[in-house]
PDB file of C-alpha atoms and ligand atoms in Angstrom:
ATOM      1  CA  MET A  23      25.130  -7.440 -11.706  1.00  0.00           C
ATOM      2  CA  THR A  24      22.416  -4.612 -12.847  1.00  0.00           C
ATOM      3  CA  ILE A  25      21.608  -1.098 -11.560  1.00  0.00           C
ATOM      4  CA  PHE A  26      19.481  -2.068 -10.349  1.00  0.00           C
ATOM      5  CA  GLN A  27      20.774  -5.381  -7.824  1.00  0.00           C
ATOM      6  CA  ASN A  28      22.321  -3.053  -5.404  1.00  0.00           C
ATOM      7  CA  ALA A  29      18.676  -0.922  -4.502  1.00  0.00           C
ATOM      8  CA  ARG A  30      18.419  -0.646  -0.864  1.00  0.00           C
ATOM      9  CA  PHE A  31      15.904   1.707   1.289  1.00  0.00           C
ATOM     10  CA  PHE A  32      16.550   5.311   2.033  1.00  0.00           C
ATOM     11  CA  THR A  33      13.530   7.595   3.061  1.00  0.00           C
ATOM     12  CA  THR A  34       9.929   7.682   3.122  1.00  0.00           C
ATOM     13  CA  VAL A  35       8.651  11.568   2.121  1.00  0.00           C
ATOM     14  CA  ASN A  36       5.219  13.254   3.201  1.00  0.00           C
ATOM     15  CA  HIS A  37       5.802  16.560   3.012  1.00  0.00           C
ATOM     16  CA  LEU A  38       7.745  17.760  -0.574  1.00  0.00           C
ATOM     17  CA  LYS A  39       8.833  20.419   0.955  1.00  0.00           C
ATOM     18  CA  ASP A  40      11.170  16.269   2.510  1.00  0.00           C
ATOM     19  CA  LEU A  41      11.994  14.964  -0.232  1.00  0.00           C
ATOM     20  CA  PRO A  42      16.186  14.877   0.014  1.00  0.00           C
ATOM     21  CA  PRO A  43      18.323  16.592  -2.540  1.00  0.00           C
ATOM     22  CA  THR A  44      19.466  13.191  -5.144  1.00  0.00           C
ATOM     23  CA  ARG A  45      21.908  14.154  -8.325  1.00  0.00           C
ATOM     24  CA  ALA A  46      18.997  11.689 -10.351  1.00  0.00           C
ATOM     25  CA  GLU A  47      15.905   9.429  -9.570  1.00  0.00           C
ATOM     26  CA  ILE A  48      13.298   7.086 -12.117  1.00  0.00           C
ATOM     27  CA  ALA A  49      10.591   6.911 -10.292  1.00  0.00           C
ATOM     28  CA  PHE A  50       8.126   3.629 -10.376  1.00  0.00           C
ATOM     29  CA  VAL A  51       4.213   4.931 -10.487  1.00  0.00           C
ATOM     30  CA  GLY A  52       0.460   3.000 -12.075  1.00  0.00           C
ATOM     31  CA  ARG A  53      -2.918   1.235 -10.321  1.00  0.00           C
ATOM     32  CA  SER A  54      -2.898   0.572  -7.964  1.00  0.00           C
ATOM     33  CA  ASN A  55      -2.720  -3.083  -8.314  1.00  0.00           C
ATOM     34  CA  ALA A  56      -1.073  -2.790 -11.490  1.00  0.00           C
ATOM     35  CA  GLY A  57       1.995  -4.931  -9.757  1.00  0.00           C
ATOM     36  CA  LYS A  58       4.376  -1.915  -9.697  1.00  0.00           C
ATOM     37  CA  SER A  59       5.685  -3.673  -6.061  1.00  0.00           C
ATOM     38  CA  SER A  60       6.454  -6.634  -7.550  1.00  0.00           C
ATOM     39  CA  ALA A  61       8.345  -5.059 -10.193  1.00  0.00           C
ATOM     40  CA  ILE A  62      10.888  -3.245  -8.461  1.00  0.00           C
ATOM     41  CA  ASN A  63      10.723  -6.541  -6.683  1.00  0.00           C
ATOM     42  CA  THR A  64      12.052  -8.007  -9.681  1.00  0.00           C
ATOM     43  CA  LEU A  65      14.377  -6.032 -11.603  1.00  0.00           C
ATOM     44  CA  CYS A  66      16.153  -5.511  -8.310  1.00  0.00           C
ATOM     45  CA  ASN A  67      15.520  -8.976  -7.070  1.00  0.00           C
ATOM     46  CA  ARG A  68      14.439  -8.655  -3.866  1.00  0.00           C
ATOM     47  CA  THR A  69      11.414 -10.770  -2.506  1.00  0.00           C
ATOM     48  CA  ARG A  70      10.506  -7.529  -0.308  1.00  0.00           C
ATOM     49  CA  LEU A  71      12.423  -4.671  -1.626  1.00  0.00           C
ATOM     50  CA  ALA A  72       9.358  -2.778  -2.030  1.00  0.00           C
ATOM     51  CA  PHE A  73       7.073  -4.128   1.175  1.00  0.00           C
ATOM     52  CA  VAL A  74       7.827  -1.101   2.949  1.00  0.00           C
ATOM     53  CA  SER A  75       5.667   0.841  -0.231  1.00  0.00           C
ATOM     54  CA  LYS A  76       2.877  -1.143   1.318  1.00  0.00           C
ATOM     55  CA  THR A  77       3.087  -1.312   5.524  1.00  0.00           C
ATOM     56  CA  PRO A  78      -0.129   1.625   6.594  1.00  0.00           C
ATOM     57  CA  GLY A  79       0.442   4.606   6.174  1.00  0.00           C
ATOM     58  CA  ARG A  80       3.240   4.616   3.935  1.00  0.00           C
ATOM     59  CA  THR A  81       1.332   4.175   0.726  1.00  0.00           C
ATOM     60  CA  GLN A  82       0.165   7.265   0.219  1.00  0.00           C
ATOM     61  CA  HIS A  83       3.942   8.664   0.603  1.00  0.00           C
ATOM     62  CA  ILE A  84       6.781   8.566  -1.954  1.00  0.00           C
ATOM     63  CA  ASN A  85       9.702   5.594  -0.979  1.00  0.00           C
ATOM     64  CA  PHE A  86      12.695   6.254  -2.096  1.00  0.00           C
ATOM     65  CA  PHE A  87      15.327   3.560  -2.593  1.00  0.00           C
ATOM     66  CA  ASP A  88      19.113   4.249  -3.203  1.00  0.00           C
ATOM     67  CA  MET A  89      21.485   3.038  -6.559  1.00  0.00           C
ATOM     68  CA  GLY A  90      24.001   3.129  -5.669  1.00  0.00           C
ATOM     69  CA  GLN A  91      26.219   5.937  -7.618  1.00  0.00           C
ATOM     70  CA  GLU A  92      23.920   8.722  -6.376  1.00  0.00           C
ATOM     71  CA  ARG A  93      21.016   7.284  -7.686  1.00  0.00           C
ATOM     72  CA  TYR A  94      17.964   6.862  -6.793  1.00  0.00           C
ATOM     73  CA  LEU A  95      14.733   4.902  -7.836  1.00  0.00           C
ATOM     74  CA  VAL A  96      11.139   6.591  -5.864  1.00  0.00           C
ATOM     75  CA  ASP A  97       8.249   4.507  -5.293  1.00  0.00           C
ATOM     76  CA  LEU A  98       5.200   6.802  -6.417  1.00  0.00           C
ATOM     77  CA  PRO A  99       1.868   5.829  -4.722  1.00  0.00           C
ATOM     78  CA  GLY A 100      -0.720   4.117  -6.398  1.00  0.00           C
ATOM     79  CA  TYR A 101      -3.379   5.530  -8.218  1.00  0.00           C
ATOM     80  CA  GLY A 102      -6.562   4.860  -9.210  1.00  0.00           C
ATOM     81  CA  TYR A 103      -7.919   3.354  -5.237  1.00  0.00           C
ATOM     82  CA  ALA A 104     -11.316   2.573  -4.863  1.00  0.00           C
ATOM     83  CA  GLU A 105     -11.550   4.324  -1.187  1.00  0.00           C
ATOM     84  CA  VAL A 106      -9.575   7.094  -0.420  1.00  0.00           C
ATOM     85  CA  PRO A 107     -10.906   9.340   2.772  1.00  0.00           C
ATOM     86  CA  GLU A 108     -11.354  12.684  -0.086  1.00  0.00           C
ATOM     87  CA  ALA A 109      -8.659  14.583   1.918  1.00  0.00           C
ATOM     88  CA  VAL A 110      -5.899  11.611   1.455  1.00  0.00           C
ATOM     89  CA  ARG A 111      -6.959  11.784  -1.838  1.00  0.00           C
ATOM     90  CA  ALA A 112      -6.091  15.563  -2.304  1.00  0.00           C
ATOM     91  CA  HIS A 113      -2.616  15.424   0.167  1.00  0.00           C
ATOM     92  CA  TRP A 114      -1.721  12.794  -2.833  1.00  0.00           C
ATOM     93  CA  VAL A 115      -2.215  14.516  -5.745  1.00  0.00           C
ATOM     94  CA  THR A 116      -1.110  18.045  -4.565  1.00  0.00           C
ATOM     95  CA  LEU A 117       2.109  15.560  -3.778  1.00  0.00           C
ATOM     96  CA  LEU A 118       2.742  13.263  -6.908  1.00  0.00           C
ATOM     97  CA  GLY A 119       1.433  16.091  -8.868  1.00  0.00           C
ATOM     98  CA  GLN A 120       4.367  18.844  -7.371  1.00  0.00           C
ATOM     99  CA  TYR A 121       6.622  15.905  -7.859  1.00  0.00           C
ATOM    100  CA  LEU A 122       5.953  15.150 -10.626  1.00  0.00           C
ATOM    101  CA  ALA A 123       5.480  19.013 -12.669  1.00  0.00           C
ATOM    102  CA  SER A 124       9.465  20.080 -10.487  1.00  0.00           C
ATOM    103  CA  ARG A 125      11.222  17.179  -9.202  1.00  0.00           C
ATOM    104  CA  ASN A 126      14.641  18.638 -11.216  1.00  0.00           C
ATOM    105  CA  SER A 127      16.570  15.066 -10.722  1.00  0.00           C
ATOM    106  CA  LEU A 128      13.663  12.757 -11.906  1.00  0.00           C
ATOM    107  CA  ILE A 129      15.413  11.862 -14.861  1.00  0.00           C
ATOM    108  CA  GLY A 130      11.882   9.063 -16.168  1.00  0.00           C
ATOM    109  CA  LEU A 131       9.793   7.888 -15.312  1.00  0.00           C
ATOM    110  CA  LEU A 132       8.001   4.087 -15.333  1.00  0.00           C
ATOM    111  CA  LEU A 133       4.136   3.511 -15.427  1.00  0.00           C
ATOM    112  CA  ILE A 134       3.247   0.334 -14.790  1.00  0.00           C
ATOM    113  CA  MET A 135      -0.006  -0.671 -16.294  1.00  0.00           C
ATOM    114  CA  ASP A 136      -1.967  -4.103 -16.371  1.00  0.00           C
ATOM    115  CA  SER A 137      -1.379  -5.899 -19.516  1.00  0.00           C
ATOM    116  CA  ARG A 138      -5.163  -7.410 -19.347  1.00  0.00           C
ATOM    117  CA  ARG A 139      -5.847  -3.857 -19.574  1.00  0.00           C
ATOM    118  CA  PRO A 140      -3.813  -0.766 -20.097  1.00  0.00           C
ATOM    119  CA  LEU A 141      -4.053   2.931 -20.675  1.00  0.00           C
ATOM    120  CA  ARG A 142      -6.683   3.523 -18.566  1.00  0.00           C
ATOM    121  CA  ASP A 143      -7.919   6.957 -17.481  1.00  0.00           C
ATOM    122  CA  LEU A 144      -5.557   7.864 -15.014  1.00  0.00           C
ATOM    123  CA  ASP A 145      -3.049   6.316 -16.937  1.00  0.00           C
ATOM    124  CA  TRP A 146      -4.133   8.644 -20.238  1.00  0.00           C
ATOM    125  CA  LYS A 147      -3.759  11.805 -16.970  1.00  0.00           C
ATOM    126  CA  MET A 148      -0.384  10.931 -16.523  1.00  0.00           C
ATOM    127  CA  ILE A 149       0.284  10.048 -19.381  1.00  0.00           C
ATOM    128  CA  GLU A 150      -0.958  13.735 -20.140  1.00  0.00           C
ATOM    129  CA  PHE A 151       0.339  15.339 -17.636  1.00  0.00           C
ATOM    130  CA  PHE A 152       4.093  14.231 -17.037  1.00  0.00           C
ATOM    131  CA  SER A 153       4.893  15.195 -20.828  1.00  0.00           C
ATOM    132  CA  GLU A 154       4.168  18.687 -19.797  1.00  0.00           C
ATOM    133  CA  THR A 155       8.077  17.941 -19.027  1.00  0.00           C
ATOM    134  CA  GLU A 156       9.170  16.382 -22.067  1.00  0.00           C
ATOM    135  CA  ARG A 157      11.514  14.075 -19.883  1.00  0.00           C
ATOM    136  CA  PRO A 158      11.219   9.869 -21.168  1.00  0.00           C
ATOM    137  CA  VAL A 159       8.057   7.762 -19.482  1.00  0.00           C
ATOM    138  CA  HIS A 160       9.119   4.049 -19.953  1.00  0.00           C
ATOM    139  CA  ILE A 161       5.999   1.991 -20.376  1.00  0.00           C
ATOM    140  CA  LEU A 162       5.812  -1.184 -18.573  1.00  0.00           C
ATOM    141  CA  LEU A 163       2.730  -3.814 -19.287  1.00  0.00           C
ATOM    142  CA  SER A 164       3.126  -5.894 -16.275  1.00  0.00           C
ATOM    143  CA  LYS A 165       1.547  -9.119 -16.049  1.00  0.00           C
ATOM    144  CA  ALA A 166       2.325 -10.735 -19.233  1.00  0.00           C
ATOM    145  CA  ASP A 167       2.834 -14.023 -18.179  1.00  0.00           C
ATOM    146  CA  LYS A 168      -1.953 -13.433 -18.347  1.00  0.00           C
ATOM    147  CA  LEU A 169      -2.010 -13.812 -22.501  1.00  0.00           C
ATOM    148  CA  SER A 170      -0.967 -15.863 -24.659  1.00  0.00           C
ATOM    149  CA  ARG A 171       1.499 -15.429 -26.702  1.00  0.00           C
ATOM    150  CA  GLN A 172      -0.340 -13.775 -29.149  1.00  0.00           C
ATOM    151  CA  GLU A 173      -2.235 -11.517 -26.954  1.00  0.00           C
ATOM    152  CA  GLN A 174       1.204 -10.218 -25.933  1.00  0.00           C
ATOM    153  CA  ASN A 175       1.727  -9.391 -29.550  1.00  0.00           C
ATOM    154  CA  LYS A 176      -1.534  -7.269 -29.574  1.00  0.00           C
ATOM    155  CA  VAL A 177      -2.112  -5.769 -26.677  1.00  0.00           C
ATOM    156  CA  LEU A 178       1.984  -4.438 -27.523  1.00  0.00           C
ATOM    157  CA  ALA A 179       0.979  -3.334 -30.988  1.00  0.00           C
ATOM    158  CA  SER A 180      -2.514  -1.417 -29.427  1.00  0.00           C
ATOM    159  CA  VAL A 181      -1.117   0.003 -26.809  1.00  0.00           C
ATOM    160  CA  LYS A 182       1.688   1.635 -29.365  1.00  0.00           C
ATOM    161  CA  GLN A 183      -1.044   2.624 -31.758  1.00  0.00           C
ATOM    162  CA  GLU A 184      -2.471   4.419 -29.110  1.00  0.00           C
ATOM    163  CA  LEU A 185       1.430   6.325 -27.849  1.00  0.00           C
ATOM    164  CA  GLN A 186       1.555   7.163 -31.565  1.00  0.00           C
ATOM    165  CA  ASP A 187       1.788  11.214 -30.649  1.00  0.00           C
ATOM    166  CA  TYR A 188       3.871  11.112 -28.168  1.00  0.00           C
ATOM    167  CA  PRO A 189       7.400  10.103 -29.797  1.00  0.00           C
ATOM    168  CA  GLN A 190       9.285  10.390 -25.840  1.00  0.00           C
ATOM    169  CA  ILE A 191       7.185   7.051 -24.864  1.00  0.00           C
ATOM    170  CA  SER A 192       8.410   4.122 -24.625  1.00  0.00           C
ATOM    171  CA  ILE A 193       6.525   0.772 -24.341  1.00  0.00           C
ATOM    172  CA  GLN A 194       7.515  -3.217 -23.772  1.00  0.00           C
ATOM    173  CA  LEU A 195       5.917  -6.753 -21.973  1.00  0.00           C
ATOM    174  CA  PHE A 196       6.935  -7.564 -18.419  1.00  0.00           C
ATOM    175  CA  SER A 197       6.348  -9.953 -15.677  1.00  0.00           C
ATOM    176  CA  SER A 198       6.986 -10.277 -12.419  1.00  0.00           C
ATOM    177  CA  SER A 199       5.613 -13.775 -11.887  1.00  0.00           C
ATOM    178  CA  LYS A 200       8.161 -15.111 -15.465  1.00  0.00           C
ATOM    179  CA  LYS A 201      10.959 -12.376 -14.263  1.00  0.00           C
ATOM    180  CA  THR A 202      10.687 -11.587 -18.500  1.00  0.00           C
ATOM    181  CA  GLY A 203      11.294  -7.400 -19.348  1.00  0.00           C
ATOM    182  CA  CYS A 204      13.889  -7.322 -17.170  1.00  0.00           C
ATOM    183  CA  ALA A 205      16.347  -6.594 -19.797  1.00  0.00           C
ATOM    184  CA  GLU A 206      14.650  -4.159 -21.812  1.00  0.00           C
ATOM    185  CA  VAL A 207      13.836  -1.676 -18.542  1.00  0.00           C
ATOM    186  CA  GLU A 208      17.331  -2.185 -17.998  1.00  0.00           C
ATOM    187  CA  THR A 209      18.390  -1.144 -21.349  1.00  0.00           C
ATOM    188  CA  VAL A 210      16.025   2.248 -20.899  1.00  0.00           C
ATOM    189  CA  VAL A 211      16.587   3.300 -18.012  1.00  0.00           C
ATOM    190  CA  GLN A 212      21.322   2.838 -18.328  1.00  0.00           C
ATOM    191  CA  SER A 213      20.209   5.530 -21.858  1.00  0.00           C
ATOM    192  CA  TRP A 214      18.675   7.710 -19.615  1.00  0.00           C
ATOM    193  CA  PHE A 215      21.033   7.826 -16.848  1.00  0.00           C
ATOM    194  CA  ALA A 216      23.794   8.249 -19.975  1.00  0.00           C
ATOM    195  CA  ALA A 217      22.088  10.845 -20.887  1.00  0.00           C
ATOM    196  CA  LEU A 218      22.311  12.777 -18.189  1.00  0.00           C
ATOM    197  CA  ASP A 219      26.037  12.172 -17.896  1.00  0.00           C
ATOM    198  CA  GLN A 220      26.395  12.535 -20.742  1.00  0.00           C
ATOM    199  CA  ALA A 221      24.812  15.929 -20.810  1.00  0.00           C
ATOM    200  CA  GLU A 222      26.702  16.412 -17.496  1.00  0.00           C
ATOM    201  CA  ALA A 223      29.904  15.705 -19.197  1.00  0.00           C
ATOM    202  CA  GLY A 224      29.783  18.381 -21.777  1.00  0.00           C
ATOM    203  CA  THR A 225      28.489  21.183 -19.238  1.00  0.00           C
ATOM    204  CA  GLN A 226      32.021  20.692 -17.801  1.00  0.00           C
ATOM    205  CA  GLU A 227      33.439  20.404 -20.165  1.00  0.00           C
ATOM    206  CA  ASN A 228      32.217  24.082 -21.239  1.00  0.00           C
ATOM    207  CA  THR A 229      32.914  25.353 -17.999  1.00  0.00           C
ATOM    208  CA  ASP A 230      36.773  24.313 -18.837  1.00  0.00           C
ATOM    209  CA  ALA A 231      37.105  25.716 -21.597  1.00  0.00           C
ATOM    210  CA  ALA A 232      35.919  29.520 -20.431  1.00  0.00           C
ATOM    211  CA  GLY A 233      37.582  28.666 -17.482  1.00  0.00           C
ATOM    212  CA  THR A 234      40.797  28.121 -20.276  1.00  0.00           C
ATOM    213  CA  LEU A 235      39.598  31.387 -22.441  1.00  0.00           C
ATOM    214  CA  PRO A 236      42.441  34.524 -21.799  1.00  0.00           C
ATOM    215  CA  GLU A 237      41.475  37.038 -20.378  1.00  0.00           C
TER     216      GLU A 237
HETATM  217  P1  GDP B 313       0.824  -2.488  -6.970  1.00  0.00           P
HETATM  218  O1  GDP B 313      -0.484  -2.752  -5.727  1.00  0.00           O
HETATM  219  O2  GDP B 313       1.143  -2.564  -7.383  1.00  0.00           O
HETATM  220  O3  GDP B 313       1.917  -2.679  -6.468  1.00  0.00           O
HETATM  221  O4  GDP B 313       0.016  -4.429  -6.983  1.00  0.00           O
HETATM  222  P2  GDP B 313       2.163  -5.413  -6.890  1.00  0.00           P
HETATM  223  O5  GDP B 313       3.314  -6.208  -7.181  1.00  0.00           O
HETATM  224  O6  GDP B 313       1.404  -5.661  -4.414  1.00  0.00           O
HETATM  225  O7  GDP B 313       1.048  -6.427  -7.615  1.00  0.00           O
HETATM  226  C1  GDP B 313      -0.969  -7.000  -6.791  1.00  0.00           C
HETATM  227  C2  GDP B 313      -1.546  -8.273  -7.778  1.00  0.00           C
HETATM  228  O8  GDP B 313      -0.986  -8.129  -8.713  1.00  0.00           O
HETATM  229  C3  GDP B 313      -0.676  -9.178  -6.868  1.00  0.00           C
HETATM  230  O9  GDP B 313      -1.712 -10.551  -6.014  1.00  0.00           O
HETATM  231  C4  GDP B 313       0.223  -9.486  -7.379  1.00  0.00           C
HETATM  232  O10 GDP B 313       0.905 -11.253  -6.890  1.00  0.00           O
HETATM  233  C5  GDP B 313      -0.065 -10.115  -8.645  1.00  0.00           C
HETATM  234  N1  GDP B 313       0.814  -9.772  -9.667  1.00  0.00           N
HETATM  235  C6  GDP B 313       2.240  -8.104  -9.826  1.00  0.00           C
HETATM  236  N2  GDP B 313       3.393  -9.356 -11.086  1.00  0.00           N
HETATM  237  C7  GDP B 313       2.357  -9.940 -11.404  1.00  0.00           C
HETATM  238  C8  GDP B 313       2.981 -10.168 -12.686  1.00  0.00           C
HETATM  239  O11 GDP B 313       3.520 -10.378 -13.189  1.00  0.00           O
HETATM  240  N3  GDP B 313       2.261 -12.342 -12.855  1.00  0.00           N
HETATM  241  C9  GDP B 313       0.682 -12.257 -12.423  1.00  0.00           C
HETATM  242  N4  GDP B 313      -0.115 -12.988 -12.485  1.00  0.00           N
HETATM  243  N5  GDP B 313       0.507 -11.654 -11.393  1.00  0.00           N
HETATM  244  C10 GDP B 313       1.344 -10.179 -10.142  1.00  0.00           C
END
């Protein structure tokens, strides 16, 4: 049983004021068509879990999935749609920007990029914007099955090279079609949750210790 396997649709949000309070969440983001929904479905071992995020009217919303143990998976709207009315785009930029910059319970970002066309302009914008938070980013180079082994190694090495100035970013190959790379994602996300648990346990210890001090 993986941490993603129990994920269930929880809620859809279109305004920041409606964000549900959560203890910890990880968010998936990427250019539209990068393979984000497929990656969520593959990791959660479901065929249509992220389908809800694709239903008309919800593609520009933030969708929450409950993973149990007070942990949430968040499916953020895809960016880079060719034709989006300006008002919709402006709403999206505000919603996504404010969510990424201010969401305290967001412990890490999973960024999906098509392995055949990684690090496009909007991906860089996302990386630079989110880096301000100093929180970890894990990049999935998706649709790796479309590349030869040699091409896979080459793209992985070159993306690592280009992002060498970002120590909080890790990168891996992923394929939803072949279901490869799932264990690696799992390990990274587990480590984020474990770090949070540890930090919270430390805080608790400090609080307990403070409580035992003689008056
Ligand atoms: P999203 O817009 O980022 O959610 O992208 P989708 O998950 O809907 O995928 C976009 C297209 O890429 C669809 O036609 C998928 O079938 C295809 N796709 C997604 N993941 C893979 C993959 O691992 N391998 C291959 N060959 N195609 C994929």
